[in-house]
mmCIF file of C-alpha atoms in Angstrom:
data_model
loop_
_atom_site.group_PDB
_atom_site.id
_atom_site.type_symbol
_atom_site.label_atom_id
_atom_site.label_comp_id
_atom_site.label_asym_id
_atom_site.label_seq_id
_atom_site.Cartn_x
_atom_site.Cartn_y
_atom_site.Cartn_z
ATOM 1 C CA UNK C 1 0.000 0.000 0.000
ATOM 2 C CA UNK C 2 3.127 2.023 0.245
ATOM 3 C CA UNK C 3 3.782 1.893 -3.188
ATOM 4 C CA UNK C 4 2.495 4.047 -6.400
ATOM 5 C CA UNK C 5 -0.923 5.567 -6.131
ATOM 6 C CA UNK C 6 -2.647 5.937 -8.889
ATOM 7 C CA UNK C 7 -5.577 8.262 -8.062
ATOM 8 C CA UNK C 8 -6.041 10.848 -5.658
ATOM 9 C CA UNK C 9 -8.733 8.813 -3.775
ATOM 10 C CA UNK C 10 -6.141 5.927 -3.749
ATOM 11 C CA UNK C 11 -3.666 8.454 -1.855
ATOM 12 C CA UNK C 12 -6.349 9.509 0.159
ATOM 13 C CA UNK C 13 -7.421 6.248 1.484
ATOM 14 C CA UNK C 14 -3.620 5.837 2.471
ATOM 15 C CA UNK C 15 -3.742 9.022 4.249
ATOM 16 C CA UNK C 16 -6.654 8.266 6.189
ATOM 17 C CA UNK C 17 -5.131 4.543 6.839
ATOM 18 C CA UNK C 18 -1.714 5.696 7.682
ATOM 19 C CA UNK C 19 -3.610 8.155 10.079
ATOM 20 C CA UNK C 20 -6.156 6.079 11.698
ATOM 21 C CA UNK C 21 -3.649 3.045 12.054
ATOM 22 C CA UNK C 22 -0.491 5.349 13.156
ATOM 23 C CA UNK C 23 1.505 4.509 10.611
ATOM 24 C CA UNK C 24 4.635 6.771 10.186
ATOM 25 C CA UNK C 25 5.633 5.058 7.330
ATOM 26 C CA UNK C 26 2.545 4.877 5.033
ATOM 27 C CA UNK C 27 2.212 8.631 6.080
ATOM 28 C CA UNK C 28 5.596 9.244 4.433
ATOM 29 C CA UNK C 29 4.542 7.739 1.166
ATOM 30 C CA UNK C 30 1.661 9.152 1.275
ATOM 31 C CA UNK C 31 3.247 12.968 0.827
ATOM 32 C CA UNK C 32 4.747 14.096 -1.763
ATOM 33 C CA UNK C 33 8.522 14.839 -1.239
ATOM 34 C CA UNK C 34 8.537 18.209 -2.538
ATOM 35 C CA UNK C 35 9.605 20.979 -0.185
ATOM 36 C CA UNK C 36 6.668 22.673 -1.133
ATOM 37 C CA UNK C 37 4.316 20.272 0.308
ATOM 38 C CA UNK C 38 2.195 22.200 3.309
ATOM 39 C CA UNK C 39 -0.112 20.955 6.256
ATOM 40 C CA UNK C 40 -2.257 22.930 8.572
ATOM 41 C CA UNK C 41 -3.039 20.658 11.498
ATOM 42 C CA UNK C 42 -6.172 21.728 13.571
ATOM 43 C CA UNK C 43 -5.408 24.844 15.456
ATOM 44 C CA UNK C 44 -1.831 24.734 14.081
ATOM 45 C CA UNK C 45 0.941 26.796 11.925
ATOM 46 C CA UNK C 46 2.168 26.223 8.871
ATOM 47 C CA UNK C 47 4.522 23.053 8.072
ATOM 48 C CA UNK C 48 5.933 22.712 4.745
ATOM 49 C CA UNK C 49 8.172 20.256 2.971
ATOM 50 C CA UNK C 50 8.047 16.644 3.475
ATOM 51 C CA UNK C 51 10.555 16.507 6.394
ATOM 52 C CA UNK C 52 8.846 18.840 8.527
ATOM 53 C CA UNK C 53 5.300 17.194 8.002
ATOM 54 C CA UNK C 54 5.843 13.364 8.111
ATOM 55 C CA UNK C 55 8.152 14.294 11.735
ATOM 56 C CA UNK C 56 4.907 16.291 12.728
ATOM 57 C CA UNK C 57 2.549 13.150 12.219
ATOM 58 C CA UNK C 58 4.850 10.813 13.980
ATOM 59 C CA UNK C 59 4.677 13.410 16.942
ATOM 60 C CA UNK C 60 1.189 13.123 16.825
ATOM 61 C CA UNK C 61 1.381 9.176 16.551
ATOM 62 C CA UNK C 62 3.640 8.798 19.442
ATOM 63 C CA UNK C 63 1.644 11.351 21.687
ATOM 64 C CA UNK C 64 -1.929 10.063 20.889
ATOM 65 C CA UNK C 65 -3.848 6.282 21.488
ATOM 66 C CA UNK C 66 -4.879 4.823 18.313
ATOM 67 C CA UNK C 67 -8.035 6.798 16.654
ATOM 68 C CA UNK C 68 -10.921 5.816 15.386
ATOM 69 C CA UNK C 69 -11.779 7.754 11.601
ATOM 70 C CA UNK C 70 -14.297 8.008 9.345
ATOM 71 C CA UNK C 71 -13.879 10.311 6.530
ATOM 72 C CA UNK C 72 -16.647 11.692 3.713
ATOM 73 C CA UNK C 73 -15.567 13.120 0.721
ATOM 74 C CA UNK C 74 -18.045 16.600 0.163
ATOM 75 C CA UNK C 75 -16.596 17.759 -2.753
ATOM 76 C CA UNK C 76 -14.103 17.228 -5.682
ATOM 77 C CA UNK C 77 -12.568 19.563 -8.174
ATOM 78 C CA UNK C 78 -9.795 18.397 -10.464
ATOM 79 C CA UNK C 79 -7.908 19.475 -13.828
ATOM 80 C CA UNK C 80 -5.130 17.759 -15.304
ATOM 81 C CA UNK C 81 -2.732 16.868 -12.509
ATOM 82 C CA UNK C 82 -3.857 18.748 -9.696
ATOM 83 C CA UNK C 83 -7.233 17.767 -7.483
ATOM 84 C CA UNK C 84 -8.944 18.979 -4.549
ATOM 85 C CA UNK C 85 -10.891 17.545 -2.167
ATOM 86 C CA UNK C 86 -12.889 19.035 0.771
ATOM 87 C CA UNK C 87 -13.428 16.444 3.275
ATOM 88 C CA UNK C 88 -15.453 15.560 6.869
ATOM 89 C CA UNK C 89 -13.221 13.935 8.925
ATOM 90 C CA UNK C 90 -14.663 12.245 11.933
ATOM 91 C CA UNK C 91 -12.191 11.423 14.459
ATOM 92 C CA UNK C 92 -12.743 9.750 18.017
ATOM 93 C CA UNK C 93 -11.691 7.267 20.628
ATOM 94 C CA UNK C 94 -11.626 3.463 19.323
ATOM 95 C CA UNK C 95 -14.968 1.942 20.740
ATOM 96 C CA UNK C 96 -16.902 4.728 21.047
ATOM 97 C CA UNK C 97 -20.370 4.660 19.658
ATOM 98 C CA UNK C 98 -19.598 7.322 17.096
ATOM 99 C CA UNK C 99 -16.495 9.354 16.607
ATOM 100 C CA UNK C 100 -16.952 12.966 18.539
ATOM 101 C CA UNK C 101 -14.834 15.563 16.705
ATOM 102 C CA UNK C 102 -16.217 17.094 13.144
ATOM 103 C CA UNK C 103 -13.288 18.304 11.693
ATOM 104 C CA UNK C 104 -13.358 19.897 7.426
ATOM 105 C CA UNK C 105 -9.942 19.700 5.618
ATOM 106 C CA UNK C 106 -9.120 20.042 2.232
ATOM 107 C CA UNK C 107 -6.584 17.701 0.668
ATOM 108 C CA UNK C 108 -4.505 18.681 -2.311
ATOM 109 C CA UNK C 109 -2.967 15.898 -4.818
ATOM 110 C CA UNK C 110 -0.820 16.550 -7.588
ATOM 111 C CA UNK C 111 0.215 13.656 -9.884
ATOM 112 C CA UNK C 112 3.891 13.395 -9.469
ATOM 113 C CA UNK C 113 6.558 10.804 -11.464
ATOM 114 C CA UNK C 114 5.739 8.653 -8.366
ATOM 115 C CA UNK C 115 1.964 8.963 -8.788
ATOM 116 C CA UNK C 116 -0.223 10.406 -7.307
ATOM 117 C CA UNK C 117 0.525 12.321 -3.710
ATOM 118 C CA UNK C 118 -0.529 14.411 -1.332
ATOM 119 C CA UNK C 119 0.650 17.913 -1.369
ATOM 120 C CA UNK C 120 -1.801 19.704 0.555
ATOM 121 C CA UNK C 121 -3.616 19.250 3.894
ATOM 122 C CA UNK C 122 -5.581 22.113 5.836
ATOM 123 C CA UNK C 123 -8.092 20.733 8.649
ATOM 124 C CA UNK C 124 -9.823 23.064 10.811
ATOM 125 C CA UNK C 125 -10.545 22.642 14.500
ATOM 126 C CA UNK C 126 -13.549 20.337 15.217
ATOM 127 C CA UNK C 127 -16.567 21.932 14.629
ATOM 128 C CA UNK C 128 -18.959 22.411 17.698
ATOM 129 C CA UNK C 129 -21.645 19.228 17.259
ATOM 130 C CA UNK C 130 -25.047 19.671 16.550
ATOM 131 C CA UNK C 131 -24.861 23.323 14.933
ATOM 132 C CA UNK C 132 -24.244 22.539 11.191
ATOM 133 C CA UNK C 133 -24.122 25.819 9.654
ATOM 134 C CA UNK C 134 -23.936 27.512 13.090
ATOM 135 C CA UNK C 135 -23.378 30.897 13.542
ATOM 136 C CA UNK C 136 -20.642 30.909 15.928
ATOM 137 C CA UNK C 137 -19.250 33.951 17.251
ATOM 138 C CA UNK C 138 -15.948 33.050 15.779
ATOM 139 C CA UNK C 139 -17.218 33.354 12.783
ATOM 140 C CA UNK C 140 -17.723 36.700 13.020
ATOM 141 C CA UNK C 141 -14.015 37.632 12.617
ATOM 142 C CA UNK C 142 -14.223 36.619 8.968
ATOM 143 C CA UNK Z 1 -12.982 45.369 -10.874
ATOM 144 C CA UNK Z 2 -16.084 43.379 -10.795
ATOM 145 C CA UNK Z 3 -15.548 42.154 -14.691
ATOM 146 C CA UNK Z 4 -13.554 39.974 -15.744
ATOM 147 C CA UNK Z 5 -10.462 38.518 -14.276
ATOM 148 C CA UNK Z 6 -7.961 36.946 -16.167
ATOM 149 C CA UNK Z 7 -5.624 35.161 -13.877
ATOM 150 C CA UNK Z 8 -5.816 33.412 -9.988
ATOM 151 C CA UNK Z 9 -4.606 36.540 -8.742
ATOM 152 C CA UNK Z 10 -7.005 38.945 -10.231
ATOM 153 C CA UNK Z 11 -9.658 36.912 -8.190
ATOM 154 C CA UNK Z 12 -7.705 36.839 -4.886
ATOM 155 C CA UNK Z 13 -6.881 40.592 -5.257
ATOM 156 C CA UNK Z 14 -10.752 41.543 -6.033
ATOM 157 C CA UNK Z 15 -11.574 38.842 -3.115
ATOM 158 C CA UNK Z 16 -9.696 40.906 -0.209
ATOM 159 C CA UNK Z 17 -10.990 44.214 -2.013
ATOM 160 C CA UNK Z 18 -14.041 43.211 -1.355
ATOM 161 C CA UNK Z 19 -13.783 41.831 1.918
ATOM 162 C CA UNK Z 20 -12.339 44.984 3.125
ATOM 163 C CA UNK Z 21 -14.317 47.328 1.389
ATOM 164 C CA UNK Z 22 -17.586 45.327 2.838
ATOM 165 C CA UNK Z 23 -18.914 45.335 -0.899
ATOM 166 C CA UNK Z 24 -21.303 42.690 -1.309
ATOM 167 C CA UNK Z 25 -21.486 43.247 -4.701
ATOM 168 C CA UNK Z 26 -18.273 42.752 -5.577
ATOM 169 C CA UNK Z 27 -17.997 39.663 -3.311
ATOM 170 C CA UNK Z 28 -20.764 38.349 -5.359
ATOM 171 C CA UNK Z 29 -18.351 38.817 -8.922
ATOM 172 C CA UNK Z 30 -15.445 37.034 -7.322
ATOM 173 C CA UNK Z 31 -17.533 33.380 -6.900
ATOM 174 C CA UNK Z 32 -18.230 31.360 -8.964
ATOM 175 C CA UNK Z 33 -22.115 30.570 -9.997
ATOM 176 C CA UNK Z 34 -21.940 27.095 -9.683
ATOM 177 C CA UNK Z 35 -23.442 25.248 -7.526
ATOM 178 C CA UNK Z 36 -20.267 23.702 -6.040
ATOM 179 C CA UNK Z 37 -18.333 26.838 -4.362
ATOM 180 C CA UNK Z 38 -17.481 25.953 -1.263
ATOM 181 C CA UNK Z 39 -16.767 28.356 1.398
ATOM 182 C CA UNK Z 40 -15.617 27.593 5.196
ATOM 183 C CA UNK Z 41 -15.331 30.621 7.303
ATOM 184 C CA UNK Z 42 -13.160 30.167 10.568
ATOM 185 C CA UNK Z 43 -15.022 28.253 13.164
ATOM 186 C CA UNK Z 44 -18.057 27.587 10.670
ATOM 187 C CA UNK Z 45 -19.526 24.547 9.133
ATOM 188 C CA UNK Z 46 -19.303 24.137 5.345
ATOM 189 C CA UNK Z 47 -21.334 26.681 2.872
ATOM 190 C CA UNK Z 48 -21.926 25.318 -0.889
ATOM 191 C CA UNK Z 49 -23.201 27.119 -3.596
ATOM 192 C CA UNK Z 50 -23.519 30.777 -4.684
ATOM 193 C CA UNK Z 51 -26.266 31.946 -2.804
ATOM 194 C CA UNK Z 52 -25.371 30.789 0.271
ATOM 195 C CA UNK Z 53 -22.032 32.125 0.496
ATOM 196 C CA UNK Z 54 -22.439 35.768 -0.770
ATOM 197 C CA UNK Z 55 -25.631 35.640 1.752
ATOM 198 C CA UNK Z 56 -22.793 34.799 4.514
ATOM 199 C CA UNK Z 57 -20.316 37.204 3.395
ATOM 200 C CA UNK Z 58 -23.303 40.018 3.302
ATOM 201 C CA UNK Z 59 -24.055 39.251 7.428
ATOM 202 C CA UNK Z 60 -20.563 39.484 7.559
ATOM 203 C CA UNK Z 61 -20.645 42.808 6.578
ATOM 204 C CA UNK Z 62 -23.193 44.229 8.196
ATOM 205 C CA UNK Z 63 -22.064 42.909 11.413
ATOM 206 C CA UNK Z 64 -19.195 44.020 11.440
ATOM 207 C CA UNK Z 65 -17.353 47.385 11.488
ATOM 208 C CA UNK Z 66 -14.914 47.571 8.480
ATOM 209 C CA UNK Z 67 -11.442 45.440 9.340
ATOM 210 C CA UNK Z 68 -8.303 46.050 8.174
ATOM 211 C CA UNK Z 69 -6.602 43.168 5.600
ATOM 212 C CA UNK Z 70 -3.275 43.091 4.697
ATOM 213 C CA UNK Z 71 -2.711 39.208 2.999
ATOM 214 C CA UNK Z 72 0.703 37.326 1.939
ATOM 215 C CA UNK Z 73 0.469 34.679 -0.584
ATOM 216 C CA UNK Z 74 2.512 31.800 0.796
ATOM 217 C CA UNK Z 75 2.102 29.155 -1.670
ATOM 218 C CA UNK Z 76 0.459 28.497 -5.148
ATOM 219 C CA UNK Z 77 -0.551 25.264 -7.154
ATOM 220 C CA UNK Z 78 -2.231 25.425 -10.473
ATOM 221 C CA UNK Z 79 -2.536 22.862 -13.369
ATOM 222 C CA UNK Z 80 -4.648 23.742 -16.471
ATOM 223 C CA UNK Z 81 -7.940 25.591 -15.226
ATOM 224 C CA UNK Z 82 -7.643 25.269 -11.086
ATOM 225 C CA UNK Z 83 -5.304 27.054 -8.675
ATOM 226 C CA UNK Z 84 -5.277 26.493 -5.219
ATOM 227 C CA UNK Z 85 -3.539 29.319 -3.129
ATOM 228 C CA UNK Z 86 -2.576 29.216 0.593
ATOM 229 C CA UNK Z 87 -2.765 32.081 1.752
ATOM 230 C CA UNK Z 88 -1.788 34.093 5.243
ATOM 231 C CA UNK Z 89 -4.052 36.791 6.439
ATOM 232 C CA UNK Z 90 -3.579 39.596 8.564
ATOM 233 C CA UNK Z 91 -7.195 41.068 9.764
ATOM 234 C CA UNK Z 92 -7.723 44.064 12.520
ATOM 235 C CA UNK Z 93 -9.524 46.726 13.137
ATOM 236 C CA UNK Z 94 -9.119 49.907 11.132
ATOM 237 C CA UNK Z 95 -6.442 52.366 13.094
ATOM 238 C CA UNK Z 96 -4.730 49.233 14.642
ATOM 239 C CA UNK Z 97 -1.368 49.770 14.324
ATOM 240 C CA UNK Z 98 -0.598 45.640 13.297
ATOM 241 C CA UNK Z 99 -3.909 43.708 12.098
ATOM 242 C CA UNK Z 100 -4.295 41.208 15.739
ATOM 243 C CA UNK Z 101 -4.928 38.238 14.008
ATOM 244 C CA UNK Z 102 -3.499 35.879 12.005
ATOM 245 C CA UNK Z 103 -5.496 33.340 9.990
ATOM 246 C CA UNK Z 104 -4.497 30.992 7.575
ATOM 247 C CA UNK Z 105 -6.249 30.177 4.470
ATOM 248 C CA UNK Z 106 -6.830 28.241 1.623
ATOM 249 C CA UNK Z 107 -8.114 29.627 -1.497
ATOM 250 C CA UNK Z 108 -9.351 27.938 -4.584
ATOM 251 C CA UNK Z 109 -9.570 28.989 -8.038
ATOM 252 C CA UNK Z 110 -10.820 27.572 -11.643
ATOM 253 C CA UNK Z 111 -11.036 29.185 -15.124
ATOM 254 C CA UNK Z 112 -15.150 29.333 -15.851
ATOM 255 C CA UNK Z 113 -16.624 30.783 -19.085
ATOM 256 C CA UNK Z 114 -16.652 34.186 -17.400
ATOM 257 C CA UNK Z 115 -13.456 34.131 -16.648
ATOM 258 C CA UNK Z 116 -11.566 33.030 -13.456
ATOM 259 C CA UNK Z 117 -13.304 32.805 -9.953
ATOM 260 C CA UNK Z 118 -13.150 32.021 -6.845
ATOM 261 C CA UNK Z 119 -14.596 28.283 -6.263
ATOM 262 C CA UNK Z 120 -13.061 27.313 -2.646
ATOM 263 C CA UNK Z 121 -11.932 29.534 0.317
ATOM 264 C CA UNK Z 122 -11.267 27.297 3.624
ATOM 265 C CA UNK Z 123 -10.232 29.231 6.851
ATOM 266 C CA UNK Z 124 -9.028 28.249 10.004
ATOM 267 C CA UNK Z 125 -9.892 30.662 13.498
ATOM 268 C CA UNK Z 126 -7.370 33.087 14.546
ATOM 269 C CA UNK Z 127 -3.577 31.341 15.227
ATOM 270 C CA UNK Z 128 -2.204 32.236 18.992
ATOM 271 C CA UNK Z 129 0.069 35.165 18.025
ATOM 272 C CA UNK Z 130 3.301 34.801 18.751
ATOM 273 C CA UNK Z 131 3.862 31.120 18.329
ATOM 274 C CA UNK Z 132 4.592 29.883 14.823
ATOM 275 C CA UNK Z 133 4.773 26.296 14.198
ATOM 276 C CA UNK Z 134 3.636 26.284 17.934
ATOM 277 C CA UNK Z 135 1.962 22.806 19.865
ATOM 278 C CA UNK Z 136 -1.158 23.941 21.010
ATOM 279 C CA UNK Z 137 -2.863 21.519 22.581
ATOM 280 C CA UNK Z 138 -5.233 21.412 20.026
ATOM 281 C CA UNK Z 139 -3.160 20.338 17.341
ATOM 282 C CA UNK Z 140 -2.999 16.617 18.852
ATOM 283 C CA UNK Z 141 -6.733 15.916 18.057
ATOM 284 C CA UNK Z 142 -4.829 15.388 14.844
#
């Protein structure tokens, strides 16, 4: 599965297994190796190139227990070898009912001589539950 | 300015024009018709489609008192007819002497018969000032 993707859902179904199953390694072929490769965690700066990101995940894998993720693709856009995806990520304990965080991130793939990678990530913090298209006063700043 | 723009960064100029000139009409110009513009404001659930996000964009404005924008470009992807910029943005209060916060953004583009417009615009809330690349504790939800 670490190999060559060869469609941006492929890559993302890596992304979301390397996450959910903590793998530092799948994460790292997952991302493309370009230096200008860029993830927003939750609540978090800027990272950019591969280095900096794949050492950020396996900070998160050491630090957190094992998650439990489902993920729903919203949206798509795509021309020649760049895509977009805006996805719902949700993201909870393992053996809970149903995962508790909503978070929205949009993934970026570009097609590279290595197929198909990620080169993009930018999730939000977990929206507050049971207010889909709240009007939260945070929103107000934008 | 609310014509026709011929490149990614037409759009993203007329975009932050418009934002901080609280001119709905304008806003309107920079989207995209279709029914699959997607728009996440910080802290806010998803918004698809035309309507709904020039109607957010217009409470927006008359909430608020008229902010101060200065925005950086920090990295750009395009292939063919879609862009995808990320963006950093700087938003205060008029008079301020620094815009207070410090938001990070991505910003989606494609080539339409009109033109190009804007067709994704994802924001995260406010970063904690002085702490780039920082470990809030929310960043380990993810």
């Amino acid at each position: 599965m670490s190999g060559r993707f060869e469609t941006p859902d492929q890559v993302e179904a890596a992304f979301y297994a390397a996450f959910e199953t903590m793998d530092p390694e799948l994460m790292a072929a997952v991302w493309d190796s370009a230096q200008d490769a860029l993830c927003v965690h939750p609540g978090g700066d800027l990272l950019q190139g591969h280095e900096r990101i794949v050492a950020s995940w396996q900070a998160i894998f050491t630090d957190a227990r094992r998650p439990a993720i489902i993920y729903r693709l919203l949206d798509r856009k795509q021309d020649g070898e760049l895509a977009m995806h805006l996805v719902e990520e949700r993201i909870g304990a393992r053996g809970e009912d149903a995962p508790s965080n909503r978070i929205l991130a949009t993934n970026v793939y570009r097609r590279t001589v290595d197929g198909w990678r990620m080169c993009g990530h930018h999730a939000s913090l977990p929206l507050a539950t049971g207010k889909p298209g709240g009007t939260d006063p945070a929103q107000r700043l934008h």
